[in-house]
Every structure is written in structure tokens, then in C-alpha cells.
XYZ file of C-alpha atoms in Angstrom:
411
model
C -19.372 -142.511 116.076
C -22.758 -141.560 117.471
C -24.419 -140.697 114.154
C -27.390 -142.754 112.983
C -25.781 -143.983 109.765
C -22.748 -145.439 111.542
C -25.086 -147.121 114.019
C -27.036 -148.656 111.126
C -23.770 -149.825 109.560
C -22.492 -151.686 112.621
C -25.897 -153.147 113.510
C -26.334 -154.313 109.923
C -22.854 -155.835 109.953
C -23.550 -157.566 113.274
C -26.656 -159.282 111.878
C -24.779 -160.151 108.675
C -21.830 -161.637 110.597
C -24.145 -163.742 112.747
C -25.948 -164.805 109.583
C -22.622 -165.828 108.018
C -21.842 -168.068 111.012
C -25.245 -169.768 110.916
C -24.932 -170.108 107.126
C -21.641 -172.025 107.510
C -23.074 -174.172 110.315
C -26.125 -174.994 108.186
C -23.963 -175.903 105.203
C -21.713 -178.125 107.331
C -24.808 -179.973 108.546
C -26.054 -180.265 104.963
C -22.816 -181.329 103.270
C -21.399 -183.664 105.891
C -22.506 -187.165 104.947
C -19.391 -188.959 106.157
C -17.315 -187.716 103.236
C -14.438 -185.377 104.038
C -14.218 -184.538 100.328
C -17.736 -183.110 100.148
C -17.171 -181.123 103.330
C -13.891 -179.717 101.980
C -15.788 -178.296 99.000
C -17.270 -175.641 101.311
C -14.047 -173.738 102.201
C -12.567 -174.443 98.757
C -15.566 -173.051 96.843
C -15.975 -170.105 99.198
C -12.308 -169.094 99.000
C -11.955 -169.469 95.224
C -15.096 -167.522 94.338
C -14.382 -164.764 96.864
C -10.949 -164.458 95.280
C -12.471 -164.155 91.796
C -15.051 -161.658 93.018
C -12.410 -159.531 94.750
C -10.436 -159.332 91.506
C -13.474 -158.275 89.480
C -15.248 -156.053 92.037
C -13.589 -152.805 90.748
C -15.737 -153.214 87.621
C -18.797 -152.696 89.815
C -17.207 -150.129 92.139
C -16.383 -147.820 89.206
C -19.930 -147.844 87.892
C -22.247 -147.620 90.903
C -22.401 -145.747 94.251
C -20.958 -147.738 97.146
C -24.135 -147.795 99.206
C -26.144 -149.074 96.248
C -23.610 -151.878 95.707
C -23.791 -152.895 99.367
C -27.592 -152.834 99.506
C -27.997 -154.748 96.249
C -25.448 -157.381 97.268
C -27.265 -157.862 100.580
C -30.646 -158.194 98.872
C -29.345 -160.682 96.315
C -27.621 -162.688 99.019
C -30.918 -162.847 100.925
C -32.735 -163.956 97.755
C -30.143 -166.663 97.070
C -30.471 -167.890 100.665
C -34.248 -168.090 100.167
C -33.596 -170.179 97.053
C -31.192 -172.414 98.974
C -33.722 -172.800 101.790
C -36.496 -173.778 99.367
C -34.198 -176.222 97.579
C -32.950 -178.118 100.616
C -36.425 -178.111 102.215
C -38.246 -179.424 99.167
C -35.820 -181.353 97.005
C -32.547 -182.246 98.657
C -30.917 -182.981 101.991
C -27.273 -183.387 101.032
C -24.577 -182.617 98.524
C -25.575 -181.581 94.985
C -24.348 -179.371 92.162
C -27.196 -176.961 92.925
C -25.975 -176.455 96.498
C -22.459 -175.716 95.223
C -24.006 -173.203 92.791
C -25.691 -171.364 95.669
C -22.451 -171.376 97.707
C -20.456 -170.019 94.742
C -23.012 -167.282 93.978
C -23.186 -166.122 97.595
C -19.366 -166.082 97.779
C -19.229 -163.867 94.678
C -21.525 -161.362 96.400
C -19.443 -161.518 99.596
C -16.300 -160.689 97.631
C -17.912 -157.441 96.442
C -19.713 -156.484 99.660
C -16.720 -156.801 102.006
C -14.481 -154.071 100.455
C -17.465 -151.766 99.897
C -18.572 -152.079 103.522
C -15.042 -151.265 104.729
C -14.871 -148.221 102.430
C -18.053 -146.698 103.879
C -16.581 -146.108 107.354
C -14.537 -142.965 106.429
C -17.681 -141.390 105.000
C -19.605 -141.893 108.236
C -16.930 -141.149 110.863
C -14.690 -138.053 111.228
C -10.982 -138.678 110.687
C -10.085 -138.123 114.354
C -12.544 -140.851 115.443
C -11.686 -143.516 112.843
C -9.280 -145.470 115.046
C -11.969 -145.802 117.727
C -14.587 -146.675 115.116
C -12.416 -149.405 113.608
C -11.696 -150.807 117.065
C -15.390 -150.734 117.928
C -16.340 -152.576 114.731
C -13.714 -155.228 115.452
C -15.030 -155.709 119.001
C -18.541 -156.209 117.629
C -17.264 -158.702 115.052
C -15.245 -160.739 117.566
C -18.136 -160.728 120.070
C -20.410 -162.131 117.376
C -17.841 -164.862 116.694
C -17.553 -165.787 120.394
C -21.321 -165.989 120.841
C -22.274 -167.158 117.356
C -20.327 -170.395 117.033
C -21.541 -171.944 120.329
C -25.090 -170.846 119.503
C -24.727 -172.302 116.026
C -23.556 -175.581 117.549
C -26.638 -175.690 119.783
C -28.866 -175.078 116.770
C -27.043 -177.798 114.854
C -27.744 -180.316 117.626
C -31.355 -179.318 118.260
C -32.614 -178.481 114.744
C -31.561 -179.206 111.146
C -29.838 -177.501 108.202
C -33.121 -176.285 106.714
C -34.127 -174.439 109.899
C -30.675 -172.866 110.247
C -30.680 -171.615 106.638
C -34.113 -170.027 107.078
C -32.894 -168.351 110.268
C -29.964 -167.024 108.238
C -32.444 -165.585 105.715
C -34.162 -163.679 108.521
C -30.853 -162.304 109.837
C -29.802 -161.085 106.386
C -33.185 -159.498 105.766
C -32.783 -157.483 108.978
C -29.183 -156.617 108.009
C -30.356 -155.346 104.624
C -33.037 -153.150 106.194
C -30.434 -151.467 108.408
C -28.071 -151.074 105.445
C -30.770 -149.277 103.458
C -31.055 -146.710 106.279
C -27.387 -145.656 105.949
C -27.093 -142.132 104.565
C -23.920 -141.218 102.676
C -23.051 -138.361 100.349
C -20.938 -139.850 97.598
C -19.145 -138.019 94.850
C -20.730 -138.021 91.419
C -19.485 -140.842 89.263
C -17.139 -139.947 86.424
C -19.018 -139.233 83.186
C -16.610 -141.531 81.329
C -16.072 -144.826 83.098
C -12.638 -146.389 82.765
C -12.147 -149.456 80.613
C -12.754 -152.862 82.156
C -9.035 -153.584 82.343
C -8.431 -150.085 83.730
C -10.904 -150.781 86.539
C -9.469 -154.190 87.379
C -5.857 -153.017 87.547
C -6.534 -149.643 89.225
C -6.403 -150.978 92.795
C -3.101 -152.717 92.068
C -1.711 -149.506 90.551
C -2.707 -147.522 93.653
C -0.936 -150.018 95.898
C 2.201 -149.912 93.750
C 2.251 -146.088 93.838
C 1.577 -145.736 97.590
C 4.532 -146.956 99.720
C 2.573 -147.153 102.980
C -0.184 -149.349 101.568
C 2.306 -151.454 99.599
C 4.317 -152.105 102.759
C 1.241 -152.974 104.834
C -0.053 -155.480 102.292
C 3.413 -157.035 101.961
C 3.561 -157.502 105.744
C 0.055 -158.920 105.799
C 0.931 -161.350 103.014
C 3.713 -162.825 105.176
C 1.660 -162.905 108.386
C -1.277 -164.531 106.577
C 1.026 -167.351 105.508
C 1.795 -167.801 109.198
C -1.739 -167.345 110.561
C -3.055 -170.587 109.068
C -1.380 -172.311 112.009
C -4.539 -171.410 113.954
C -6.943 -173.350 111.710
C -8.886 -176.214 113.231
C -6.879 -178.972 111.526
C -3.602 -177.823 113.130
C -5.072 -176.959 116.534
C -6.748 -180.374 116.758
C -3.335 -182.015 116.366
C -1.800 -179.507 118.789
C -4.342 -180.474 121.457
C -3.685 -184.158 120.804
C 0.125 -184.045 120.571
C 1.167 -181.167 122.845
C -1.560 -181.013 125.467
C -2.685 -184.638 125.215
C -6.266 -183.650 125.980
C -9.703 -184.190 124.431
C -10.883 -182.413 121.289
C -13.103 -180.096 123.366
C -9.928 -178.167 124.161
C -9.925 -176.966 120.558
C -13.101 -175.090 121.465
C -11.525 -173.683 124.628
C -8.481 -172.417 122.727
C -10.659 -170.965 119.979
C -12.819 -169.150 122.519
C -9.758 -167.886 124.402
C -8.355 -166.465 121.166
C -11.532 -164.534 120.365
C -11.915 -163.313 123.957
C -8.388 -161.914 123.622
C -9.429 -160.159 120.425
C -12.411 -158.578 122.193
C -10.345 -157.251 125.097
C -7.754 -156.028 122.624
C -10.421 -154.119 120.751
C -11.476 -152.418 123.975
C -7.837 -151.445 124.580
C -7.670 -149.986 121.071
C -10.765 -147.891 121.726
C -9.389 -146.664 125.061
C -5.907 -145.789 123.764
C -6.745 -144.838 120.180
C -4.881 -141.511 120.327
C -1.706 -143.137 121.678
C -1.765 -145.793 118.945
C -2.266 -143.129 116.298
C 0.799 -141.178 117.465
C 3.101 -144.224 117.372
C 1.780 -146.325 114.496
C 5.146 -147.632 113.262
C 6.241 -148.618 116.760
C 3.089 -150.598 117.529
C 3.197 -152.429 114.190
C 6.808 -153.570 114.611
C 6.543 -154.430 118.308
C 3.245 -156.195 117.631
C 4.875 -158.395 115.014
C 7.673 -159.335 117.410
C 5.145 -160.206 120.151
C 3.077 -162.261 117.704
C 6.153 -164.266 116.752
C 7.173 -164.943 120.364
C 3.632 -165.845 121.435
C 3.280 -168.232 118.482
C 6.582 -169.910 119.342
C 5.713 -170.264 123.031
C 2.224 -171.536 122.274
C 3.565 -174.166 119.890
C 6.051 -175.549 122.384
C 4.095 -175.518 125.647
C 2.396 -178.611 127.018
C 0.658 -176.781 129.886
C -3.077 -176.349 129.117
C -3.599 -173.217 131.243
C -0.575 -171.532 129.680
C -1.843 -172.454 126.195
C -5.141 -170.712 126.919
C -3.352 -167.625 128.236
C -1.028 -167.430 125.221
C -3.942 -167.835 122.794
C -5.718 -164.984 124.565
C -2.630 -162.739 124.554
C -2.034 -163.446 120.866
C -5.182 -161.475 120.085
C -3.691 -158.213 121.393
C -1.000 -157.527 118.748
C -3.206 -159.042 116.045
C -6.118 -156.735 116.821
C -3.955 -153.629 117.159
C -2.248 -154.334 113.853
C -5.535 -154.912 112.046
C -7.067 -151.664 113.305
C -3.928 -149.684 112.399
C -3.896 -151.172 108.896
C -7.507 -150.161 108.355
C -6.842 -146.629 109.610
C -3.819 -146.155 107.343
C -5.755 -147.407 104.336
C -8.528 -144.926 105.115
C -6.056 -142.045 105.412
C -4.391 -142.738 102.057
C -7.342 -143.143 99.710
C -10.716 -141.693 98.744
C -13.864 -143.799 99.059
C -13.848 -145.490 95.629
C -10.114 -146.098 95.701
C -10.359 -147.431 99.261
C -12.944 -150.002 98.173
C -10.588 -151.157 95.402
C -7.659 -151.409 97.818
C -9.750 -153.578 100.141
C -10.759 -155.678 97.139
C -7.104 -156.289 96.229
C -6.290 -156.936 99.880
C -9.112 -159.465 100.065
C -7.941 -161.216 96.884
C -4.363 -161.475 98.155
C -5.433 -162.711 101.592
C -7.918 -165.288 100.264
C -5.419 -166.819 97.859
C -2.562 -166.690 100.373
C -4.662 -168.286 103.087
C -5.746 -171.112 100.772
C -2.120 -171.854 99.860
C -0.864 -171.557 103.425
C -3.462 -174.006 104.763
C -2.087 -176.637 102.403
C 1.532 -175.702 103.171
C 1.195 -175.787 106.954
C -0.951 -178.907 106.758
C 1.853 -180.619 104.840
C 4.490 -179.483 107.369
C 2.344 -180.704 110.271
C 1.759 -184.105 108.693
C 5.362 -184.567 107.542
C 7.132 -183.313 110.653
C 5.190 -182.281 113.766
C 2.825 -179.635 115.055
C 5.706 -178.031 116.996
C 7.636 -177.639 113.755
C 4.609 -175.957 112.190
C 4.416 -173.367 114.964
C 8.170 -172.791 114.757
C 7.867 -172.237 111.009
C 4.954 -169.841 111.569
C 6.929 -167.918 114.191
C 9.863 -167.607 111.791
C 7.616 -166.164 109.091
C 6.332 -163.499 111.476
C 9.921 -162.626 112.447
C 10.627 -162.085 108.748
C 7.628 -159.742 108.627
C 9.009 -157.972 111.721
C 12.414 -157.466 110.048
C 10.723 -156.216 106.880
C 8.657 -153.747 108.940
C 11.831 -152.382 110.547
C 13.413 -152.016 107.107
C 10.305 -150.157 105.867
C 9.680 -148.212 109.074
C 9.735 -144.896 107.204
C 6.780 -145.981 105.079
C 4.800 -146.968 108.166
C 5.298 -143.528 109.706
C 4.559 -141.399 106.672
C 1.630 -139.050 106.630
C -1.068 -138.832 104.010
C 0.464 -137.639 100.787
C -0.827 -134.935 98.587
C -1.071 -137.139 95.501
C -3.974 -139.130 97.051
C -4.614 -140.935 93.794
C -4.654 -138.114 91.229
C -7.552 -137.931 88.801
C -5.443 -137.654 85.706
C -5.088 -139.750 82.581
C -4.562 -142.932 84.647
C -7.844 -144.765 84.958
C -7.863 -144.443 88.754
C -11.126 -142.738 89.808
C -11.424 -140.733 92.945
């Protein structure tokens, strides 16, 4: 974890994550003109184009080294942000087709960069230190979220969308410079690249052939359906109906959740070896705790208890996320790992988009308590499925490790 390349990776990611927050804040300021429809185009466009990009990213992963893909995506994202900054400074101060074009293009690059960035970690960190490294990266990410959103809000009040976008350009330029400094030794690309369809389906084939990864993604599919209960639209109603407090309590709950994630990441780093020895146990127990905490949070009307439960909810969530990442890393080579993360990202993006609508409908039709009860039930189903598949969660890395045979699955 102390090597220079890993340091460049996490510093570059930190600047990129902060840039992503300011980018969203700037776009909200730009698009919000009193129309909820225009504002809703931001998450809709981002989610749809990241989903498309995740599906198609294996085409790029099969043909170029991972570091080159990451660097190029960062540079192009910076260039597009420069174009967006010039456009809104010179020609436009609100919604337009051109702005949506920039959002869609940047989302396409994000869909490629995210799985590639995740796949670089095993090349920079020894296997025995990966759990700590994953925990450390998560702590950095959650810290950026805790600090970034309040800072973004201050910028939104004191400046304008144009200034925030140009600040985002600067952050991504710095992130790209650090990314360029990463040194990795990648395997030589296959002399004969697989067909386009072979590339696209290869990640799905790997998941189908690897029980551990298949089980993890199935669990995550169910828990993602449930996790949309924490989006702003539901929490706003929760604060109004359950706590009967002002909307500022949404910010308090949000901050409490991320603070819990940070402390959980520190726990993961401290007890990485223990978690690694009992992976199946911590996944199943974590799911049960997540379900109970969700249920209790959704039914309480005590503000202090709500903050505590939101904070505690981060513990099983963080542990589960770090374990998932570690198991993915142990079961695939670098190219295959990037494709698995691409499939994972596609599944999660589409599932999240659907679940937001589903839970929003339940909240509006019934009540916010019913929504949390429904979410808790979904996580219990994931818990029962994890118990049923406990053998898969405990298995060690298999020898097949994605064989380089006639199947178009590159190593």
C-alpha cells in the first residue's frame, strides 16, 4: 500500500471524486430553472448512458491496456468539461440539448473508467494487503463525500454554475496528471482480439461460470433494490412524516450515514485479516444487521436514534462492499476483473434506476414506513439467499481462473 503507483491512484481518485461532486452541483445550478422535469434529466441521462457504456466497455478493455484506457478517459472527460465550461460561460445559462450532450458524453466515459480503475488495484497491491487497500480507498471516497457536498453547497450559494464547472476542470486535470504517473506491468494483449459480441458477452460468461461472483452479484442486485430507500426523495418524506422536523435534517441524516461509512472503513482496515478469515460469516450477518437497522430506522420517530441508526447502517454496508471487491479481485485476472466490474456497474445502474421509481411509488401510494419495511424485507431475502449459497461465499480461488481457451474470454 505504500508504493508510489498506489498513492497516485488514490490521490487521482480523490480529486476525481471531488470533481464529480462539484460537477453535479454545477449542473444542478445550471439546470434548475423551476422545472422538476429539466432537473430530473440529470440523473436519468447519467444513469442511462453509464449503463450503456458499462455494457459496451469490454470492447475497449479487450483492445487497449487498462492504464491507457483510464488516462484517455480522464483526458477526454477534462476536455469535455472545458467545452461545457466554454458553452455555459459564453452562450447559455440553462437547459439546452448541448448541455445534455455533454452530460451524456461524460457519463459514457465514466462507465468505462470506473471498472478499469477498480481493476488496477490488484496490480498495484499484494494479495495479502488488498482488503486493507480496498478499505482505505473506501474511507477516502466517503471522506470526500462528507466534505465535498457541504463545500459544493457553499460554492453554489457564493458563486455560479460556470465557476463551479471550471473548478471541476482543474480538479480533473490534476487527477489526470496523477493517473499518468501510475506504473503498471500489464500482460501483452492477445494477437487476435475477440469478436465484438465475444467481448461484450465475456464478462457475463465469466459471472455465469464463477459461482462466487454470480452469488455476490445476485445478492447485490437484491440489496440495490432495497438501497434506494436512502435517496433524497424518500428521506425528505421520512423527515417530514416520521420525525416531523425541517428539511435540514435530511442533511444531518445524510452526513451521519457517510460518517458511519468512514468509521466502518477504518474498522475494515484495522481488522482486515479477521474479515478475510470469515468472509461468509460477515456477509450473512451484515445482511441481517442491514435489514434490522433499515426496519428500525423506518419506524422510529426519535431524531437522535435516527441519526445513530443511519450511522450504524454504514458498518455492514461498508464491510460487505470491501469483501465483494476483494473476492472479485481473487477470482479474476486484470482484464477479466475490469469486465466483471463493467457488468456489475451495468446491473447496479439499471437496478437502481428501476428501484427509485418502485420505492417512490410505494412511498406515495402507502407511506414512508411501508417503504422502509419493504426495503428491510428485500434485504432479509438477500440474507436467506446468502445462507443458501454460503458454500459459494466461502470458496477459495479456483484453478480455472478464466481459462484462455477457445472461449473469447481474454486473460
